Coordinates of N, CA and C in Angstrom, one line a residue:
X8 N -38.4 26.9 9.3 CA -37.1 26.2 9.4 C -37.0 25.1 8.4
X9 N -35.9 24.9 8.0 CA -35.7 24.0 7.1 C -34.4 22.6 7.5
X10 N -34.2 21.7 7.4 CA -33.0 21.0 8.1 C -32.0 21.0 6.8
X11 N -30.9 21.6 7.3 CA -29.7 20.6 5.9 C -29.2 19.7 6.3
X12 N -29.7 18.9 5.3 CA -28.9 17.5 5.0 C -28.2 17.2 4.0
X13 N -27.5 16.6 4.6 CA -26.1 15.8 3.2 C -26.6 14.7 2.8
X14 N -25.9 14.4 1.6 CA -26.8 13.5 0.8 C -26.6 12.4 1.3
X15 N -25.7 11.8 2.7 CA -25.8 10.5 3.6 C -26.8 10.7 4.0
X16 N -27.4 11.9 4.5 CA -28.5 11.4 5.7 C -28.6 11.9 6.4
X17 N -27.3 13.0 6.9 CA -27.3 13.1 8.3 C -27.7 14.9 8.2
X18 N -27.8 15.2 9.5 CA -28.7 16.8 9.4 C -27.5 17.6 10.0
X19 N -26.9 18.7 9.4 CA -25.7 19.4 10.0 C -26.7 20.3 10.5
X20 N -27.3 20.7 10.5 CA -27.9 22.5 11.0 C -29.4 22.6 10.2
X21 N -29.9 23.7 10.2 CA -31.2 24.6 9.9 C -30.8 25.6 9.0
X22 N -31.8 25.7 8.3 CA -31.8 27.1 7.7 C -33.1 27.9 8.0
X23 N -32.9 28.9 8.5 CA -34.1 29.8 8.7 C -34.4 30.9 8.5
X24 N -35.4 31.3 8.7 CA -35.8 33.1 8.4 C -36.1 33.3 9.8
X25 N -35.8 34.6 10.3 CA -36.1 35.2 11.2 C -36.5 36.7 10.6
X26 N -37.6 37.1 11.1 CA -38.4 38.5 11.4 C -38.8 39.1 12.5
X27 N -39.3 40.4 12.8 CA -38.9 40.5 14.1 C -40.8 40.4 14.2
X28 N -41.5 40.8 13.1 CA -43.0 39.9 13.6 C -42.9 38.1 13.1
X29 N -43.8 38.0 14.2 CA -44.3 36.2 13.4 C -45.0 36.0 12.2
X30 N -44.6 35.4 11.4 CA -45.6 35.1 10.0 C -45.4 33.2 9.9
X31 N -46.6 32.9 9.4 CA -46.6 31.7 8.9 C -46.4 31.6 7.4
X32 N -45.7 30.8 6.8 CA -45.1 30.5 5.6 C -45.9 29.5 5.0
X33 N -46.5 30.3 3.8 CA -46.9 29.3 2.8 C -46.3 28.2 2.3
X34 N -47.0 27.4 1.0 CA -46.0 26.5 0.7 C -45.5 27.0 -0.2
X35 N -45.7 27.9 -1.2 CA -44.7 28.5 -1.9 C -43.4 29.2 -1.2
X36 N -43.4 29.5 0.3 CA -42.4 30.2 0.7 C -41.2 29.0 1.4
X37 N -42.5 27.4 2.1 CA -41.9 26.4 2.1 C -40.7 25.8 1.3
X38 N -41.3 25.8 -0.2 CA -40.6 25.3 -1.2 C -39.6 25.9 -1.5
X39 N -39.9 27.6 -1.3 CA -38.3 28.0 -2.1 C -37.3 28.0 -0.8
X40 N -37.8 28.2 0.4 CA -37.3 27.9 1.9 C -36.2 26.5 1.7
X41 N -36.9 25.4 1.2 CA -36.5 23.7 0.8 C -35.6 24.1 -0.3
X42 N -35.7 24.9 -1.3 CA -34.8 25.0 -2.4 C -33.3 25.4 -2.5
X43 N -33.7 26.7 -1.2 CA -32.7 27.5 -1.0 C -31.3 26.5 -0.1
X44 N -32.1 25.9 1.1 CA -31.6 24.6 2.0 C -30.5 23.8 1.1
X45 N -31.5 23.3 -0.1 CA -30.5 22.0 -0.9 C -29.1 22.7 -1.7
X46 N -29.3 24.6 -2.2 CA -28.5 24.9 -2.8 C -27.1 25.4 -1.6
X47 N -27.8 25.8 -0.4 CA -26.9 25.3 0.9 C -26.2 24.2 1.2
X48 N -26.6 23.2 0.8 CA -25.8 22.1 0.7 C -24.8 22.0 -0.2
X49 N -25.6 22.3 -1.6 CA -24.8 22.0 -2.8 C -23.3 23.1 -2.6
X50 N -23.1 24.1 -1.9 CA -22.3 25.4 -2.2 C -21.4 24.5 -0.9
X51 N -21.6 24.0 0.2 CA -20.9 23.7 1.5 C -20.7 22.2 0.6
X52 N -21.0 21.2 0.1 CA -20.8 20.1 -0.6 C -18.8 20.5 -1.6
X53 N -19.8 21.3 -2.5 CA -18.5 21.9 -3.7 C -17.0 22.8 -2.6
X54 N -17.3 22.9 -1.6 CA -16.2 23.8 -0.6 C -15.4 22.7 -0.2
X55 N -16.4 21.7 0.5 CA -15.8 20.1 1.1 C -14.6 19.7 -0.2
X56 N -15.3 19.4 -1.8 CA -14.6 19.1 -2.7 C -13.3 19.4 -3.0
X57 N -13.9 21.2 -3.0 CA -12.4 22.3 -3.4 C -11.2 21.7 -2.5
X58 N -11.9 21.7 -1.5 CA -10.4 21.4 -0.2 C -9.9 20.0 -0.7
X59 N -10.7 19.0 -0.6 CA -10.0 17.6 -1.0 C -9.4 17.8 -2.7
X60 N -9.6 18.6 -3.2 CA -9.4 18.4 -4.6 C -8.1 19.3 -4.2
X61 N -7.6 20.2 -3.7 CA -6.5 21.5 -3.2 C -5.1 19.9 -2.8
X62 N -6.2 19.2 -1.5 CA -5.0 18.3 -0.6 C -4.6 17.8 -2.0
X63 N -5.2 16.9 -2.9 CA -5.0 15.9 -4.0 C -3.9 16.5 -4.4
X64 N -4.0 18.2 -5.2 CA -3.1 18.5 -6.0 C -1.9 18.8 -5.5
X65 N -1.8 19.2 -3.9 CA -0.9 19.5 -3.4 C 0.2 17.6 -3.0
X66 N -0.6 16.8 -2.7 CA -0.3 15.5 -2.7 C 0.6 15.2 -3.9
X67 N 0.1 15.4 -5.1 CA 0.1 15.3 -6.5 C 2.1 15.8 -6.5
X68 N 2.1 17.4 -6.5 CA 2.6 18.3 -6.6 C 4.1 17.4 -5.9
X69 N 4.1 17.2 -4.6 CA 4.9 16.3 -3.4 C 5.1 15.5 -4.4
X70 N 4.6 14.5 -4.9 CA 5.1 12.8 -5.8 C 5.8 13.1 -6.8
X71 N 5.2 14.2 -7.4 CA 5.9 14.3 -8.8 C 7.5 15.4 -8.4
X72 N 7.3 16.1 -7.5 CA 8.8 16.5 -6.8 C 9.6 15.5 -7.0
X73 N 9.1 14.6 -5.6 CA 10.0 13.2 -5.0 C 10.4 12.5 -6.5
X74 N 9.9 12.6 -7.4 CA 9.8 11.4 -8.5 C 11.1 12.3 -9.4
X75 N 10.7 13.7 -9.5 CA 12.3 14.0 -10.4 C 12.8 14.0 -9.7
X76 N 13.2 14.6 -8.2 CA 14.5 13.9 -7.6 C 14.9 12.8 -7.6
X77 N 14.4 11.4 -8.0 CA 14.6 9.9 -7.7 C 15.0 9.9 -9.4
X78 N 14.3 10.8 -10.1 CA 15.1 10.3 -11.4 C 16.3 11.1 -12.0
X79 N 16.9 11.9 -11.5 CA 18.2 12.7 -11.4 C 19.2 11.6 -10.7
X80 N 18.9 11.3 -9.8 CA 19.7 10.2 -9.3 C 20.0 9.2 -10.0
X81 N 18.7 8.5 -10.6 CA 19.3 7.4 -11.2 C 19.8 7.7 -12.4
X82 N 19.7 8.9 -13.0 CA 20.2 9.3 -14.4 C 21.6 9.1 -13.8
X83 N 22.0 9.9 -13.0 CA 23.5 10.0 -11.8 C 23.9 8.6 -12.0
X84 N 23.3 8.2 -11.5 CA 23.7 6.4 -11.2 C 23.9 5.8 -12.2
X85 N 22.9 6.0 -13.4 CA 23.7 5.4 -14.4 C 24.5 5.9 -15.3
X86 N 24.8 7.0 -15.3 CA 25.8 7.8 -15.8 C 27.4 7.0 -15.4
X87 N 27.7 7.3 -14.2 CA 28.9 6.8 -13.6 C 29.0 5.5 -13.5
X88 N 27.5 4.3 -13.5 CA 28.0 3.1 -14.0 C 28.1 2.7 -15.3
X89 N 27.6 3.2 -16.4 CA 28.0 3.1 -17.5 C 26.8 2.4 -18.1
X90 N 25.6 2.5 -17.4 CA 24.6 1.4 -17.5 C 23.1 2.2 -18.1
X91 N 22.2 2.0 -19.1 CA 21.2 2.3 -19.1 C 19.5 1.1 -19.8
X92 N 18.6 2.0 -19.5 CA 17.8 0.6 -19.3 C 16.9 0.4 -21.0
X93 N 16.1 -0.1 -20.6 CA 15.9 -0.8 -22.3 C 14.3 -1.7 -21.8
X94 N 13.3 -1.3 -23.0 CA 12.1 -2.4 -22.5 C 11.9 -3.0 -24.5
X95 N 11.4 -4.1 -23.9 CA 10.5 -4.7 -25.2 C 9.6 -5.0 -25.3
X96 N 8.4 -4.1 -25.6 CA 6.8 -4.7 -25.8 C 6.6 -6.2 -26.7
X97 N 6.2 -6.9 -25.9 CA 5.5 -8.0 -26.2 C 3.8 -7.7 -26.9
X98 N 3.6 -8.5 -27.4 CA 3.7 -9.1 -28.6 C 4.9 -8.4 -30.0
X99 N 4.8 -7.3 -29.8 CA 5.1 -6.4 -31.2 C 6.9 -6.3 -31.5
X100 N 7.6 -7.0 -30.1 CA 8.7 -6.9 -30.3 C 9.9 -5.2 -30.6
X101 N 9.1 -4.2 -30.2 CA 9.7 -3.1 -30.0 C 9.8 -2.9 -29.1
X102 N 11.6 -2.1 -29.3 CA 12.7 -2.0 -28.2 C 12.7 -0.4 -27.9
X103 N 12.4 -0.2 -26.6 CA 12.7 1.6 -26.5 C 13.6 1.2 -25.6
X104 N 15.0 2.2 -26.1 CA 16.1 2.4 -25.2 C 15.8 3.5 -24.1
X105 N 16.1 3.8 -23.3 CA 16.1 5.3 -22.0 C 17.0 6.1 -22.6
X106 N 16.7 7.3 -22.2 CA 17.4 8.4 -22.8 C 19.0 8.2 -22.6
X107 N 19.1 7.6 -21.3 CA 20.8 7.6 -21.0 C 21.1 6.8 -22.1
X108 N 20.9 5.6 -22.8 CA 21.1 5.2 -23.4 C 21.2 5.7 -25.1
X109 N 20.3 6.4 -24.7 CA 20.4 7.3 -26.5 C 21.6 8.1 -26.2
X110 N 21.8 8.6 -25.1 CA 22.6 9.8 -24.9 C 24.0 9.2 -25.3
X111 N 24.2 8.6 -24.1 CA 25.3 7.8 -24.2 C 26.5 7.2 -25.3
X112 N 25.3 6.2 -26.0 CA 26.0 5.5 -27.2 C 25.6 6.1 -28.7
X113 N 25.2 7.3 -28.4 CA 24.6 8.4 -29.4 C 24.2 7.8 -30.8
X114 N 22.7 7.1 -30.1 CA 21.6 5.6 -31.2 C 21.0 7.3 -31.6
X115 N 20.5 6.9 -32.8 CA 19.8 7.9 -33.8 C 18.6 7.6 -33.3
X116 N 18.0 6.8 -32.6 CA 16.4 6.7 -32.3 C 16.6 5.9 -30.8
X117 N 15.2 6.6 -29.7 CA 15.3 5.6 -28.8 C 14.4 4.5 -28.7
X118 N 13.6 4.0 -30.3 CA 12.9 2.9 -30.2 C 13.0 2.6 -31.7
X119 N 13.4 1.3 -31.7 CA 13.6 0.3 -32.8 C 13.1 -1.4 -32.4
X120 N 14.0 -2.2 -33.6 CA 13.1 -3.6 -33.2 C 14.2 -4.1 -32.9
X121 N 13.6 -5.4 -32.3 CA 14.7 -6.6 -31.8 C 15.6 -6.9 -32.7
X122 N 15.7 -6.9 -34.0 CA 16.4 -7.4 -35.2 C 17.3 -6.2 -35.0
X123 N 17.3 -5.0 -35.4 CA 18.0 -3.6 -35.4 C 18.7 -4.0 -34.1
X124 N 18.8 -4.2 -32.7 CA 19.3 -4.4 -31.7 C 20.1 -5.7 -31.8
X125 N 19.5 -6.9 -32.1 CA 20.8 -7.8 -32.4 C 21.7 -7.6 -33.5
X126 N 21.2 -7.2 -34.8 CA 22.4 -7.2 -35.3 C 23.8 -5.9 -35.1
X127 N 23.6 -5.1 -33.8 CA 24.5 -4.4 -33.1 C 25.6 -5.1 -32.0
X128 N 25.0 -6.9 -31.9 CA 26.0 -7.1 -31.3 C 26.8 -7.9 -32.4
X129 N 27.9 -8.6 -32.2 CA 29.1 -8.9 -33.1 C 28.8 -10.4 -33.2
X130 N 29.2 -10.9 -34.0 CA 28.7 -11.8 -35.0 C 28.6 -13.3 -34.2
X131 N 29.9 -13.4 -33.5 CA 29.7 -14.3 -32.2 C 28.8 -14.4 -31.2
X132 N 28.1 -13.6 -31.0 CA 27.5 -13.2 -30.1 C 25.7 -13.1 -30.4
X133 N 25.7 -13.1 -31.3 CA 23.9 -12.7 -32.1 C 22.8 -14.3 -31.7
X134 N 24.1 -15.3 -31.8 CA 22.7 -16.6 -32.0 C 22.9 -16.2 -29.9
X135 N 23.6 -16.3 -29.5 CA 23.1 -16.0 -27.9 C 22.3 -15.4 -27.3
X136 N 22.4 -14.1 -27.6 CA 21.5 -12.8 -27.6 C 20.3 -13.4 -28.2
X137 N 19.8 -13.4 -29.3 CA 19.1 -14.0 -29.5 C 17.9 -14.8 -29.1
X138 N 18.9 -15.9 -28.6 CA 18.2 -17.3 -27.4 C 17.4 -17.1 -26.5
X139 N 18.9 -15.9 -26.3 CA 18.1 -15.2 -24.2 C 17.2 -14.7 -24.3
X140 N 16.8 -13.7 -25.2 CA 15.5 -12.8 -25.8 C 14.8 -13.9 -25.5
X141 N 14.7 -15.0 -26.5 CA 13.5 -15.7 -27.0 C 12.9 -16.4 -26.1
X142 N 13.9 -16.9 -24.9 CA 13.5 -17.6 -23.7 C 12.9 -16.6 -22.9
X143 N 13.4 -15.7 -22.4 CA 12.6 -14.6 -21.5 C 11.1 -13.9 -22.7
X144 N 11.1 -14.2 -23.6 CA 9.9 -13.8 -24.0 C 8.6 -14.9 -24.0
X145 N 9.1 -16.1 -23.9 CA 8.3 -17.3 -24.5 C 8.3 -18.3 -23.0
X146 N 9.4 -18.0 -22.0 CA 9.1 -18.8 -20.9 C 9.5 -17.7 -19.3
X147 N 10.1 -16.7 -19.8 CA 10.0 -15.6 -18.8 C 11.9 -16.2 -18.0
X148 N 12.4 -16.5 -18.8 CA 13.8 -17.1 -18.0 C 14.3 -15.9 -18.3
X149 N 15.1 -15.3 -17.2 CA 15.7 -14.0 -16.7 C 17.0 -14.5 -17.6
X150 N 17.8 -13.4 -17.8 CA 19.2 -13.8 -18.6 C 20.1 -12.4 -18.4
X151 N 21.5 -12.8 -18.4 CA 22.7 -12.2 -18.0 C 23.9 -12.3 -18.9
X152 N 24.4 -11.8 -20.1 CA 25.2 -12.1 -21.1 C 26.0 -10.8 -20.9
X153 N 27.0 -11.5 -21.2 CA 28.1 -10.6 -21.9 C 28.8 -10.6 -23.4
X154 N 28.9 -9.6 -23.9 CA 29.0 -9.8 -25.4 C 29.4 -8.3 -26.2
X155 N 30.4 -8.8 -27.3 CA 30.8 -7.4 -28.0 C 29.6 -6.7 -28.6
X156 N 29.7 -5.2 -28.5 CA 28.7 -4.7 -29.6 C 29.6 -3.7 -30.7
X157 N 28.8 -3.7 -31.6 CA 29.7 -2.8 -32.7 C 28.7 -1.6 -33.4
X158 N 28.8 -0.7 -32.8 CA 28.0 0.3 -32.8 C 27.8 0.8 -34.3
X159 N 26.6 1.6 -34.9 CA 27.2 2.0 -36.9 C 27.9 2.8 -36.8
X160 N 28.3 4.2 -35.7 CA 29.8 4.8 -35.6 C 31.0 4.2 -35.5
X161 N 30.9 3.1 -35.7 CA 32.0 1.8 -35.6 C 32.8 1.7 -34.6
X162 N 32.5 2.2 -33.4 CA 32.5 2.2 -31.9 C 32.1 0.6 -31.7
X163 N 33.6 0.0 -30.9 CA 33.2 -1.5 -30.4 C 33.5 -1.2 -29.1
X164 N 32.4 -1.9 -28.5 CA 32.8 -2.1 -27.0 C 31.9 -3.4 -26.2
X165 N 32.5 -4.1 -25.1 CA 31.6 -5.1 -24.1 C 30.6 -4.2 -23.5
X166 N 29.7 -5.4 -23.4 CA 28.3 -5.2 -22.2 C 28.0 -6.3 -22.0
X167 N 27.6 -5.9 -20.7 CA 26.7 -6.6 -20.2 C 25.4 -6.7 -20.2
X168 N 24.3 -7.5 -20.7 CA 22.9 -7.1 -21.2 C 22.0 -7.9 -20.2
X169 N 21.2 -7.5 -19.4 CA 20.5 -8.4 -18.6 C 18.8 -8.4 -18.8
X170 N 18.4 -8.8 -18.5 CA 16.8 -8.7 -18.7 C 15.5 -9.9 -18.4
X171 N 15.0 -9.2 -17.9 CA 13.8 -9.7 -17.4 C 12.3 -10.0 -17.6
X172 N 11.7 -10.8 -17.6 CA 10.3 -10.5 -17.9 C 9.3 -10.1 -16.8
X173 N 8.8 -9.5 -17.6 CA 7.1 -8.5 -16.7 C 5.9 -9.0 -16.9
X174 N 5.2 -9.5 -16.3 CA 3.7 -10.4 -16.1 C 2.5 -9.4 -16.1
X175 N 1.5 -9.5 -16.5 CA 0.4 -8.9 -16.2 C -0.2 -9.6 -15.2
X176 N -1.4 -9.0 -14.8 CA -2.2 -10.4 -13.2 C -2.3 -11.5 -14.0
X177 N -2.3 -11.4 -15.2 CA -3.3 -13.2 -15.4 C -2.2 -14.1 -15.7
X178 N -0.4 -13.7 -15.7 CA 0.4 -13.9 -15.5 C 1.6 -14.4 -17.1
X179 N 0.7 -13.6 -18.4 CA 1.0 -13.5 -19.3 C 2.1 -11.9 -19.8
X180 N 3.3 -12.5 -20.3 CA 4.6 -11.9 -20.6 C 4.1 -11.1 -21.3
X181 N 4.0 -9.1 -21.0 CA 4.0 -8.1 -21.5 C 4.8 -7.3 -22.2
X182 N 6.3 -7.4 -21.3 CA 7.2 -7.4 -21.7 C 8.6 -7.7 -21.3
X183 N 9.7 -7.2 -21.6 CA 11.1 -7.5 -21.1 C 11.6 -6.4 -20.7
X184 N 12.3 -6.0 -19.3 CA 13.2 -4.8 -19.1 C 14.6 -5.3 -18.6
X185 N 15.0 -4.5 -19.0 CA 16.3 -5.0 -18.4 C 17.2 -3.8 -18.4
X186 N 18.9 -3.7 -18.2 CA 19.7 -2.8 -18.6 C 20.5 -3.7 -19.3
X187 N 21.4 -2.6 -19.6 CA 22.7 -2.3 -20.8 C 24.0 -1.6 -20.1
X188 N 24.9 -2.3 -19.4 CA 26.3 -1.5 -19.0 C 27.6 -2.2 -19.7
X189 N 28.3 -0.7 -20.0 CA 29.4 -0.9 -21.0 C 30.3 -1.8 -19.6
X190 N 31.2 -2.6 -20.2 CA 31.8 -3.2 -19.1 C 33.3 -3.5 -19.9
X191 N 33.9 -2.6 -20.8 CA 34.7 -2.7 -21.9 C 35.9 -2.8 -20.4
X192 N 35.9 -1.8 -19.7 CA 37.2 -1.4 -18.7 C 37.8 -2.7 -18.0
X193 N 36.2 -3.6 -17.5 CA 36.8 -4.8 -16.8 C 37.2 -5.8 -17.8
X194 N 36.9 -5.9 -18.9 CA 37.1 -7.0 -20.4 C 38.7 -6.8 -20.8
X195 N 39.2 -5.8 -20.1 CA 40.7 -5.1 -20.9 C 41.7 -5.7 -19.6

């Protein structure tokens, strides 16, 4: 007889030979007896895994469902408010717009720089825009503007631009997100 054990420690069962005479087992028959035991483990070890690895993907499978339903919605959502979102990597100062946003105001790219983005709003409006950036990037002060933009299809319209800063743990500005809603309907 041989005990299996898991690699904690603990003894699930035996492995054995049975014959229907008695013989005593060499050590060579010991050892492959002990070999055969640990690859008993290793096969009932890799089964334990399969299963937890099956729950994981099936887990997996469930989040990433839940997750395009939650993002149809908010596509939904920002569709009918007129609103889409926007980040800017810190240090490097690139701006990726969200798709609704490319879609939307039909921008030729969904990432450009801060300069390309201000000079889209109207000429009153650029040293503001501006400011708010620079504060939310250099002191993390959240900001709320309203302001013309004049698109290169020469499409003008109001928004509202809001945006926020994002901290890493050591509590240094990574970057800015915020949204973008047309707000031309309530401006008229």
């Amino acid at each position: 007889c041989m005990p299996l054990v898991t690699a904690s420690g603990h003894a699930i069962g035996t492995l054995a030979v049975l014959d229907s005479v008695p013989h005593t087992m060499d050590a060579q028959q010991l050892q492959g007896l002990k070999i055969l035991a640990e690859q008993v483990m290793v096969q009932l070890e890799l089964r334990r895994q399969k299963s937890v690895l099956v729950d994981l993907l099936q887990e997996r499978d469930t989040m990433n469902a839940e997750l395009a339903a939650q993002t149809e919605t908010l596509r939904a959502v920002a569709d009918i408010a007129g609103v889409g979102g926007w980040t800017v990597e810190v240090p490097s100062l690139q701006l990726t717009w969200s798709q609704a946003m490319v879609g939307k105001y039909r921008l030729l790219d969904n990432v450009c720089t801060t300069e390309q983005v201000m000079a889209l709003y109207a000429a009153p409006y650029q040293g503001t825009m501006q400011q708010a950036l620079q504060m939310c990037i250099h002191k993390g002060t959240p900001f709320d503007v309203e302001a013309q933009v004049l698109l290169p299809n020469g499409k003008e319209f109001w928004v509202r631009t809001v945006g926020r800063a994002t901290r890493n743990v050591v509590g240094d500005i990574v970057r800015i997100q915020g949204a973008f809603q047309d707000i031309t309907a309530q401006r008229q």
